Tab-separated table of C-alpha atoms in Angstrom:
chain	number	residue	atom	x	y	z
A	14	UNK	CA	-3.642	24.339	25.178
A	15	UNK	CA	-1.559	22.651	22.529
A	16	UNK	CA	-1.366	18.878	22.800
A	17	UNK	CA	1.690	17.037	21.582
A	18	UNK	CA	0.850	14.324	19.045
A	19	UNK	CA	1.083	10.821	20.505
A	20	UNK	CA	2.282	8.011	18.299
A	21	UNK	CA	2.561	4.627	20.052
A	22	UNK	CA	5.783	2.738	19.349
A	23	UNK	CA	5.476	-1.000	18.596
A	24	UNK	CA	6.695	-3.111	21.534
A	25	UNK	CA	9.122	-5.072	19.374
A	26	UNK	CA	10.388	-2.080	17.410
A	27	UNK	CA	13.616	-2.410	19.435
A	28	UNK	CA	14.182	-6.138	19.937
A	29	UNK	CA	17.000	-5.719	22.463
A	30	UNK	CA	14.894	-3.430	24.664
A	31	UNK	CA	11.887	-5.737	24.323
A	32	UNK	CA	14.028	-8.706	25.421
A	33	UNK	CA	15.177	-6.964	28.600
A	34	UNK	CA	11.671	-5.706	29.370
A	35	UNK	CA	10.319	-9.252	29.104
A	36	UNK	CA	13.230	-10.636	31.152
A	37	UNK	CA	12.728	-8.190	33.996
A	38	UNK	CA	8.942	-8.509	33.929
A	39	UNK	CA	8.969	-12.323	33.774
A	40	UNK	CA	11.547	-13.034	36.457
A	41	UNK	CA	10.234	-10.179	38.591
A	42	UNK	CA	6.818	-11.774	38.416
A	43	UNK	CA	8.279	-15.172	39.375
A	44	UNK	CA	10.018	-13.576	42.349
A	45	UNK	CA	6.805	-11.910	43.536
A	46	UNK	CA	4.841	-15.126	43.084
A	47	UNK	CA	7.257	-17.261	45.110
A	48	UNK	CA	7.623	-14.571	47.787
A	49	UNK	CA	3.845	-14.191	48.101
A	50	UNK	CA	3.412	-17.949	48.401
A	51	UNK	CA	6.077	-18.134	51.117
A	52	UNK	CA	4.496	-15.314	53.114
A	53	UNK	CA	1.006	-16.759	52.683
A	54	UNK	CA	2.232	-20.125	54.031
A	55	UNK	CA	3.752	-18.481	57.118
A	56	UNK	CA	7.378	-19.039	56.127
A	57	UNK	CA	10.111	-17.001	57.836
A	58	UNK	CA	11.004	-13.732	56.206
A	59	UNK	CA	14.660	-14.772	55.855
A	60	UNK	CA	13.473	-17.332	53.299
A	61	UNK	CA	13.014	-14.376	50.954
A	62	UNK	CA	16.808	-14.147	50.689
A	63	UNK	CA	16.900	-17.721	49.360
A	64	UNK	CA	14.128	-16.913	46.870
A	65	UNK	CA	15.975	-13.807	45.648
A	66	UNK	CA	19.222	-15.785	45.172
A	67	UNK	CA	17.500	-18.591	43.269
A	68	UNK	CA	15.565	-16.111	41.138
A	69	UNK	CA	18.779	-14.303	40.191
A	70	UNK	CA	20.223	-17.726	39.370
A	71	UNK	CA	17.347	-18.479	37.029
A	72	UNK	CA	17.634	-15.022	35.465
A	73	UNK	CA	21.332	-15.578	34.781
A	74	UNK	CA	20.850	-19.082	33.386
A	75	UNK	CA	18.144	-17.788	31.029
A	76	UNK	CA	20.615	-15.234	29.672
A	77	UNK	CA	23.015	-18.047	28.846
A	78	UNK	CA	20.161	-19.975	27.231
A	79	UNK	CA	19.283	-16.960	25.074
A	80	UNK	CA	22.803	-16.970	23.648
A	81	UNK	CA	22.600	-20.729	22.953
A	82	UNK	CA	19.125	-20.524	21.441
A	83	UNK	CA	20.120	-17.632	19.221
A	84	UNK	CA	22.766	-19.880	17.655
A	85	UNK	CA	20.292	-22.753	17.216
A	86	UNK	CA	17.167	-20.989	16.013
A	87	UNK	CA	18.158	-20.766	12.344
A	88	UNK	CA	19.535	-24.314	12.023
A	89	UNK	CA	17.812	-27.413	10.690
A	90	UNK	CA	14.687	-28.272	12.755
A	91	UNK	CA	15.971	-31.644	13.969
A	92	UNK	CA	19.260	-30.149	15.098
A	93	UNK	CA	17.560	-27.114	16.634
A	94	UNK	CA	15.035	-29.024	18.719
A	95	UNK	CA	17.492	-31.756	19.700
A	96	UNK	CA	20.135	-29.337	20.922
A	97	UNK	CA	17.455	-27.148	22.540
A	98	UNK	CA	16.213	-30.123	24.576
A	99	UNK	CA	19.753	-30.973	25.668
A	100	UNK	CA	20.486	-27.344	26.606
A	101	UNK	CA	17.211	-27.073	28.521
A	102	UNK	CA	17.866	-30.315	30.475
A	103	UNK	CA	21.353	-29.128	31.368
A	104	UNK	CA	20.031	-25.732	32.456
A	105	UNK	CA	17.294	-27.300	34.587
A	106	UNK	CA	19.797	-29.643	36.227
A	107	UNK	CA	22.149	-26.744	36.969
A	108	UNK	CA	19.340	-24.557	38.308
A	109	UNK	CA	17.954	-27.363	40.497
A	110	UNK	CA	21.430	-28.181	41.810
A	111	UNK	CA	22.110	-24.578	42.808
A	112	UNK	CA	18.686	-24.235	44.437
A	113	UNK	CA	19.126	-27.531	46.324
A	114	UNK	CA	22.552	-26.369	47.523
A	115	UNK	CA	21.209	-23.003	48.685
A	116	UNK	CA	18.250	-24.663	50.390
A	117	UNK	CA	20.701	-27.027	52.122
A	118	UNK	CA	22.693	-24.101	53.479
A	119	UNK	CA	19.491	-22.375	54.653
A	120	UNK	CA	18.068	-25.498	56.367
A	121	UNK	CA	21.358	-26.751	57.810
A	122	UNK	CA	20.776	-28.075	61.338
A	123	UNK	CA	17.004	-27.965	60.852
A	124	UNK	CA	16.447	-30.573	58.169
A	125	UNK	CA	18.414	-33.767	57.618
A	126	UNK	CA	17.397	-34.165	53.944
A	127	UNK	CA	20.129	-35.131	51.505
A	128	UNK	CA	21.179	-33.165	48.431
A	129	UNK	CA	19.526	-35.767	46.160
A	130	UNK	CA	16.255	-35.486	48.043
A	131	UNK	CA	16.287	-31.711	47.805
A	132	UNK	CA	17.249	-31.908	44.143
A	133	UNK	CA	14.348	-34.234	43.304
A	134	UNK	CA	11.903	-32.264	45.438
A	135	UNK	CA	12.804	-28.894	43.916
A	136	UNK	CA	13.455	-29.796	40.279
A	137	UNK	CA	9.881	-29.021	39.243
A	138	UNK	CA	10.434	-25.291	39.938
A	139	UNK	CA	13.414	-24.870	37.541
A	140	UNK	CA	11.739	-27.144	35.012
A	141	UNK	CA	8.583	-25.029	35.066
A	142	UNK	CA	10.360	-21.681	34.954
A	143	UNK	CA	12.983	-22.515	32.337
A	144	UNK	CA	10.581	-24.633	30.282
A	145	UNK	CA	8.083	-21.788	30.146
A	146	UNK	CA	10.858	-19.308	29.398
A	147	UNK	CA	12.104	-21.477	26.513
A	148	UNK	CA	8.620	-21.837	25.057
A	149	UNK	CA	8.045	-18.086	25.297
A	150	UNK	CA	11.427	-17.354	23.682
A	151	UNK	CA	10.781	-19.529	20.646
A	152	UNK	CA	7.141	-18.468	20.350
A	153	UNK	CA	8.086	-14.778	20.428
A	154	UNK	CA	10.807	-15.215	17.837
A	155	UNK	CA	8.477	-17.269	15.653
A	156	UNK	CA	5.928	-14.476	15.882
A	157	UNK	CA	8.562	-11.880	14.976
A	158	UNK	CA	9.730	-13.987	12.034
A	159	UNK	CA	6.188	-14.287	10.714
A	160	UNK	CA	5.677	-10.538	11.158
A	161	UNK	CA	8.908	-9.757	9.306
A	162	UNK	CA	7.957	-12.092	6.470
A	163	UNK	CA	4.509	-10.512	6.280
A	164	UNK	CA	6.032	-7.023	6.221
A	165	UNK	CA	8.508	-8.097	3.556
A	166	UNK	CA	5.728	-9.621	1.468
A	167	UNK	CA	3.653	-6.469	1.875
A	168	UNK	CA	6.582	-4.331	0.751
A	169	UNK	CA	7.182	-6.577	-2.244
A	170	UNK	CA	3.500	-6.421	-3.177
A	171	UNK	CA	3.563	-2.635	-2.816
A	172	UNK	CA	6.645	-2.456	-5.013
A	173	UNK	CA	5.033	-4.733	-7.596
A	174	UNK	CA	1.871	-2.641	-7.535
A	175	UNK	CA	3.894	0.551	-7.853
A	176	UNK	CA	5.841	-0.913	-10.763
A	177	UNK	CA	2.649	-1.997	-12.493
A	178	UNK	CA	1.057	1.406	-11.928
A	179	UNK	CA	4.186	3.058	-13.276
A	180	UNK	CA	4.027	0.880	-16.381
A	181	UNK	CA	0.366	1.702	-16.921
A	182	UNK	CA	0.898	5.349	-16.054
A	183	UNK	CA	3.711	5.988	-18.517
A	184	UNK	CA	2.126	4.349	-21.557
A	185	UNK	CA	1.746	7.393	-23.798
A	186	UNK	CA	-0.654	6.811	-26.623
A	187	UNK	CA	1.442	6.705	-29.802
A	188	UNK	CA	-1.643	7.566	-31.871
A	189	UNK	CA	-2.035	10.940	-30.127
A	190	UNK	CA	1.693	11.639	-29.956
A	191	UNK	CA	2.376	10.698	-33.581
A	192	UNK	CA	-0.558	12.712	-34.886
A	193	UNK	CA	0.490	15.752	-32.883
A	194	UNK	CA	4.089	15.520	-34.086
A	195	UNK	CA	2.833	14.971	-37.629
A	196	UNK	CA	0.681	18.092	-37.354
A	197	UNK	CA	3.636	20.109	-36.064
A	198	UNK	CA	5.799	18.772	-38.894
A	199	UNK	CA	3.176	19.722	-41.474
A	200	UNK	CA	2.865	23.218	-40.048
A	201	UNK	CA	6.627	23.636	-40.222
A	202	UNK	CA	6.689	22.472	-43.854
A	203	UNK	CA	3.941	24.989	-44.635
A	204	UNK	CA	6.022	27.642	-42.850
A	205	UNK	CA	3.177	28.355	-40.441
A	206	UNK	CA	5.533	28.894	-37.545
A	207	UNK	CA	3.080	30.595	-35.212
A	208	UNK	CA	0.583	27.718	-34.942
A	209	UNK	CA	3.495	25.204	-34.977
A	210	UNK	CA	5.092	26.957	-32.012
A	211	UNK	CA	1.729	27.154	-30.237
A	212	UNK	CA	1.076	23.425	-30.695
A	213	UNK	CA	4.635	22.519	-29.692
A	214	UNK	CA	4.338	24.643	-26.543
A	215	UNK	CA	1.035	23.008	-25.612
A	216	UNK	CA	2.436	19.521	-26.246
A	217	UNK	CA	5.439	20.366	-24.061
A	218	UNK	CA	3.167	21.672	-21.297
A	219	UNK	CA	1.003	18.558	-21.462
A	220	UNK	CA	3.954	16.134	-21.365
A	221	UNK	CA	5.618	18.065	-18.540
A	222	UNK	CA	2.383	18.108	-16.554
A	223	UNK	CA	1.825	14.369	-16.941
A	224	UNK	CA	5.384	13.139	-16.466
A	225	UNK	CA	6.100	15.061	-13.257
A	226	UNK	CA	3.260	13.260	-11.482
A	227	UNK	CA	4.281	10.368	-9.248
A	228	UNK	CA	3.194	6.958	-10.581
A	229	UNK	CA	0.141	5.746	-8.713
A	230	UNK	CA	-0.505	9.151	-7.192
A	231	UNK	CA	-3.965	10.606	-6.754
A	232	UNK	CA	-5.175	14.034	-7.808
A	233	UNK	CA	-8.370	15.944	-7.348
A	234	UNK	CA	-10.926	15.906	-10.107
A	235	UNK	CA	-10.285	19.613	-10.646
A	236	UNK	CA	-6.604	18.852	-11.306
A	237	UNK	CA	-7.564	16.026	-13.631
A	238	UNK	CA	-9.818	18.400	-15.562
A	239	UNK	CA	-6.902	20.820	-15.840
A	240	UNK	CA	-4.841	18.035	-17.423
A	241	UNK	CA	-7.695	17.276	-19.805
A	242	UNK	CA	-7.823	20.911	-20.848
A	243	UNK	CA	-4.115	20.809	-21.719
A	244	UNK	CA	-4.749	17.751	-23.865
A	245	UNK	CA	-7.855	19.233	-25.502
A	246	UNK	CA	-6.004	22.463	-26.285
A	247	UNK	CA	-3.716	20.416	-28.524
A	248	UNK	CA	-6.518	18.479	-30.166
A	249	UNK	CA	-8.548	21.646	-30.823
A	250	UNK	CA	-5.680	22.970	-32.914
A	251	UNK	CA	-5.994	19.852	-35.061
A	252	UNK	CA	-9.770	19.505	-35.266
A	253	UNK	CA	-10.901	23.095	-34.645
A	254	UNK	CA	-14.712	23.291	-34.483
A	255	UNK	CA	-15.092	19.569	-35.150
A	256	UNK	CA	-14.144	18.947	-31.513
A	257	UNK	CA	-16.822	20.156	-29.113
A	258	UNK	CA	-16.795	19.515	-25.376
A	259	UNK	CA	-19.243	19.915	-22.535
A	260	UNK	CA	-18.174	19.414	-18.913
A	261	UNK	CA	-20.827	19.162	-16.172
A	262	UNK	CA	-18.989	18.902	-12.848
A	263	UNK	CA	-20.677	19.328	-9.481
A	264	UNK	CA	-18.880	21.616	-7.055
A	265	UNK	CA	-18.518	18.828	-4.471
A	266	UNK	CA	-16.962	16.523	-7.069
A	267	UNK	CA	-14.096	18.915	-7.773
A	268	UNK	CA	-12.395	17.924	-4.503
A	269	UNK	CA	-12.758	14.168	-5.098
A	270	UNK	CA	-9.533	12.164	-5.343
A	271	UNK	CA	-8.920	9.730	-8.188
A	272	UNK	CA	-5.866	8.134	-9.851
A	273	UNK	CA	-3.979	10.645	-11.957
A	274	UNK	CA	-4.449	10.520	-15.734
A	275	UNK	CA	-7.508	8.293	-15.376
A	276	UNK	CA	-9.859	10.249	-17.622
A	277	UNK	CA	-7.461	11.428	-20.320
A	278	UNK	CA	-7.324	8.027	-22.111
A	279	UNK	CA	-11.149	7.958	-22.190
A	280	UNK	CA	-11.318	11.394	-23.796
A	281	UNK	CA	-8.514	10.379	-26.135
A	282	UNK	CA	-10.469	7.321	-27.298
A	283	UNK	CA	-13.467	9.555	-27.903
A	284	UNK	CA	-11.350	11.883	-30.037
A	285	UNK	CA	-9.950	8.994	-32.030
A	286	UNK	CA	-13.171	7.055	-32.598
A	287	UNK	CA	-15.827	9.786	-32.537
A	288	UNK	CA	-14.306	13.082	-33.653
A	289	UNK	CA	-11.658	11.970	-36.119
A	290	UNK	CA	-13.686	9.653	-38.432
A	291	UNK	CA	-16.641	12.032	-38.873
A	292	UNK	CA	-16.512	15.073	-41.118
A	293	UNK	CA	-18.831	16.960	-38.814
A	294	UNK	CA	-16.852	15.876	-35.748
A	295	UNK	CA	-18.519	15.029	-32.441
A	296	UNK	CA	-19.231	16.340	-28.978
A	297	UNK	CA	-17.564	14.857	-25.889
A	298	UNK	CA	-19.509	15.120	-22.641
A	299	UNK	CA	-17.982	14.628	-19.188
A	300	UNK	CA	-20.200	14.598	-16.113
A	301	UNK	CA	-19.214	14.048	-12.479
A	302	UNK	CA	-21.314	14.040	-9.333
A	303	UNK	CA	-21.211	12.781	-5.757
A	304	UNK	CA	-24.021	10.498	-4.731
A	305	UNK	CA	-24.379	8.313	-1.624
A	306	UNK	CA	-20.731	8.734	-0.720
A	307	UNK	CA	-19.473	7.726	-4.155
A	308	UNK	CA	-18.021	9.613	-7.093
A	309	UNK	CA	-19.794	8.916	-10.375
A	310	UNK	CA	-18.011	9.967	-13.549
A	311	UNK	CA	-19.290	9.510	-17.084
A	312	UNK	CA	-17.533	10.182	-20.381
A	313	UNK	CA	-19.666	9.983	-23.518
A	314	UNK	CA	-19.491	11.072	-27.139
A	315	UNK	CA	-21.802	11.524	-30.102
A	316	UNK	CA	-19.728	9.379	-32.436
A	317	UNK	CA	-20.823	6.359	-34.473
A	318	UNK	CA	-20.752	4.075	-31.433
A	319	UNK	CA	-19.570	0.479	-31.503
A	320	UNK	CA	-19.296	0.043	-35.223
A	321	UNK	CA	-16.472	-1.100	-37.416
A	322	UNK	CA	-13.026	-1.335	-35.869
A	323	UNK	CA	-14.143	0.419	-32.728
A	324	UNK	CA	-16.302	-2.540	-31.784
A	325	UNK	CA	-13.360	-4.911	-31.882
A	326	UNK	CA	-10.958	-2.569	-30.158
A	327	UNK	CA	-13.069	-1.091	-27.389
A	328	UNK	CA	-15.835	-3.544	-26.615
A	329	UNK	CA	-13.476	-6.481	-26.272
A	330	UNK	CA	-11.146	-4.484	-24.062
A	331	UNK	CA	-13.957	-3.204	-21.889
A	332	UNK	CA	-15.557	-6.598	-21.329
A	333	UNK	CA	-12.516	-8.864	-21.226
A	334	UNK	CA	-9.865	-6.522	-19.868
A	335	UNK	CA	-7.346	-8.190	-22.137
A	336	UNK	CA	-4.080	-6.919	-23.511
A	337	UNK	CA	-4.338	-4.066	-25.926
A	338	UNK	CA	-3.206	-5.267	-29.319
A	339	UNK	CA	-4.636	-2.403	-31.339
A	340	UNK	CA	-3.215	1.054	-31.806
A	341	UNK	CA	-5.119	2.457	-28.848
A	342	UNK	CA	-2.057	2.002	-26.622
A	343	UNK	CA	-3.583	3.319	-23.422
A	344	UNK	CA	-7.042	1.781	-23.633
A	345	UNK	CA	-9.946	0.631	-21.559
A	346	UNK	CA	-7.993	-2.354	-20.235
A	347	UNK	CA	-5.487	0.102	-18.810
A	348	UNK	CA	-8.239	2.022	-17.021
A	349	UNK	CA	-9.770	-1.199	-15.691
A	350	UNK	CA	-6.396	-2.384	-14.363
A	351	UNK	CA	-5.674	0.928	-12.665
A	352	UNK	CA	-9.092	0.961	-10.993
A	353	UNK	CA	-8.559	-2.619	-9.803
A	354	UNK	CA	-5.143	-1.692	-8.414
A	355	UNK	CA	-6.523	1.351	-6.605
A	356	UNK	CA	-9.922	0.127	-5.350
A	357	UNK	CA	-10.056	-3.660	-5.726
A	358	UNK	CA	-13.654	-4.766	-6.078
A	359	UNK	CA	-14.969	-1.508	-4.604
A	360	UNK	CA	-15.522	0.143	-7.974
A	361	UNK	CA	-17.694	-0.094	-11.062
A	362	UNK	CA	-16.506	0.318	-14.638
A	363	UNK	CA	-19.081	-0.027	-17.426
A	364	UNK	CA	-19.339	0.793	-21.118
A	365	UNK	CA	-22.425	1.156	-23.281
A	366	UNK	CA	-23.421	2.224	-26.770
A	367	UNK	CA	-26.846	3.226	-28.039
A	368	UNK	CA	-28.457	1.883	-31.190
A	369	UNK	CA	-28.255	5.324	-32.747
A	370	UNK	CA	-24.572	5.757	-32.002
A	371	UNK	CA	-22.517	7.239	-29.237
A	372	UNK	CA	-20.298	5.539	-26.684
A	373	UNK	CA	-20.403	5.959	-22.907
A	374	UNK	CA	-17.973	4.953	-20.163
A	375	UNK	CA	-19.228	5.056	-16.562
A	376	UNK	CA	-16.961	4.944	-13.509
A	377	UNK	CA	-18.180	4.593	-9.924
A	378	UNK	CA	-15.543	4.824	-7.149
A	379	UNK	CA	-15.549	5.740	-3.429
A	380	UNK	CA	-15.695	9.469	-2.797
A	381	UNK	CA	-12.508	10.499	-1.010
A	382	UNK	CA	-10.906	13.872	-0.410
A	383	UNK	CA	-7.524	14.943	0.905
A	384	UNK	CA	-9.087	16.171	4.172
A	385	UNK	CA	-11.846	13.622	4.576
A	386	UNK	CA	-11.406	9.962	3.526
A	387	UNK	CA	-15.080	9.243	2.965
A	388	UNK	CA	-18.023	11.453	2.267
A	389	UNK	CA	-21.147	10.390	4.090
A	390	UNK	CA	-23.629	12.913	2.861
A	391	UNK	CA	-24.879	13.235	-0.638
A	392	UNK	CA	-23.813	16.441	-2.265
A	393	UNK	CA	-26.253	19.019	-3.530
A	394	UNK	CA	-26.548	19.231	-7.299
A	395	UNK	CA	-25.282	22.337	-9.004
A	396	UNK	CA	-25.881	23.812	-12.384
A	397	UNK	CA	-23.514	22.554	-15.012
A	398	UNK	CA	-21.856	24.692	-17.603
A	399	UNK	CA	-20.098	23.801	-20.831
A	400	UNK	CA	-16.332	23.757	-20.667
A	401	UNK	CA	-14.744	26.904	-21.970
A	402	UNK	CA	-12.984	26.239	-25.269
A	403	UNK	CA	-9.379	27.215	-25.732
A	404	UNK	CA	-8.508	30.316	-27.650
A	405	UNK	CA	-8.932	29.578	-31.347
A	406	UNK	CA	-5.710	28.898	-33.148
A	407	UNK	CA	-4.805	30.509	-36.448
A	408	UNK	CA	-6.280	28.741	-39.437
A	409	UNK	CA	-3.899	26.158	-40.768
A	410	UNK	CA	-5.838	25.077	-43.850
A	411	UNK	CA	-5.451	21.315	-43.508
A	412	UNK	CA	-6.885	18.322	-41.569
A	413	UNK	CA	-4.030	15.928	-40.709
A	414	UNK	CA	-5.027	12.630	-39.266
A	415	UNK	CA	16.425	-11.455	12.662
A	416	UNK	CA	15.839	-13.174	16.496
A	417	UNK	CA	15.576	-11.264	19.858
A	418	UNK	CA	18.959	-10.448	21.354
A	419	UNK	CA	20.506	-9.505	24.682
A	420	UNK	CA	23.758	-7.784	25.418
A	421	UNK	CA	24.672	-10.496	27.929
C-alpha cells in the first residue's frame, strides 16, 4: 500500500497560528489547573463559573498585552523594559480587580471581606499568570529572533560560498585557451580548414559542456572523465602522439560524486609542465578507487617533475595555497580551495615528485553517490584499461606552443 510522504512542519512556521495555539494551550491549562484544585479542595461546582470568567479575563488581558509588547519589543532596551514593567503592573492590577469583584459577587452574603482584602489576597494569581505569560512571550520572540538571524547568516554564508565557488569555477585557464585559439589561427593561416574546424568544434563542445554546469555542483566521476576526454581531444590535436594517457578507474568509483571540473585543471597542469616542454612528450596517468568508504584519486605524469619554473609555480601553490600569480590561472590553490569549500577538513590533498622526475597529485575525499550518501563497504578492485585515444586528427605539420502576532 502506498504511503504518503510525511514532512513535519516547524511549529513556528506560521507565527500567527503558533501564537493562538500557545494562547489556547496555556490558558486552557491554567483553567484546568484551577478547576482541579477547586474540586480537590471540595469547593462547590458553581465556583467553576467564577474560574471560567476570570480565566477568560486573563486571556483577554493577555491579548491586549501582546499588542502593547509588539510595539515595545523593537525599541531601546531601557524603554522596552520600563514600559513593559508598567504595562504588566497595570494588567495585574486590572486582572486582580476584576477577579476580586467577581469573587465578591459570588461570596455576597457568605463572606464579609472587603474589596481591598480580596484584591490583596488574590493578586498573586494574576501576577503569576501574567508574569509567566510575559516572560514566555519575550523568551519565545527572542528565540525566534535568534533563529531568524541564524538562518539569515546561514543564507549569507551559503551565498558567499556559492559566489566563491562560482569565481573559482569560471576561471578558464588563459594558457590553454590562448594556445588553442593560436593553434586554430595557425591552421586557418595554413588553409588547413578541416583540422581547424575540428579543433574549433571540440573547443566549442568543451566550453559548452563546462559553462552549462551549475557553479558548485557535483558530478559523477564518469561525467568528470567525459569532460576530461573533451579537453584531451583538443590537446591531442596539438600534441598528437606526444600526449599519452592512461586511465585506471574502478567500476565502483565511476558513480562517486565530486565537485565538477575538479580534475581538469590537474590534467591541464600536467599537459603544460610535462607534455609541452619535452620533445618526446609525457604520459598522464589517472587512477581512482574506493577504499574504506573514501574516494582516492591520483593524477600523475612522467614529466621532469619539480624543476625550473614548475617548482616555483606548483610546489608553492600546493603547500601554501596562496594566490596564483603565475600563468597557471586555475592552479593547485584553486583545487585546494574548492575541496575546502566542499568538504572542510574531511579531505586530503597532497603533491609529490620523485627524484627521477614526474609529478603526482593525490586527492582523498568521502565516497558519496547520488543514491547513497556514504559507502560503507570497500569496493572490489577491477582491472584497469588505458583510456581510448581520440580519433587521430589530420597532420598539421607544426607544433604551436519579525515578532509573534495575533489578530486581536
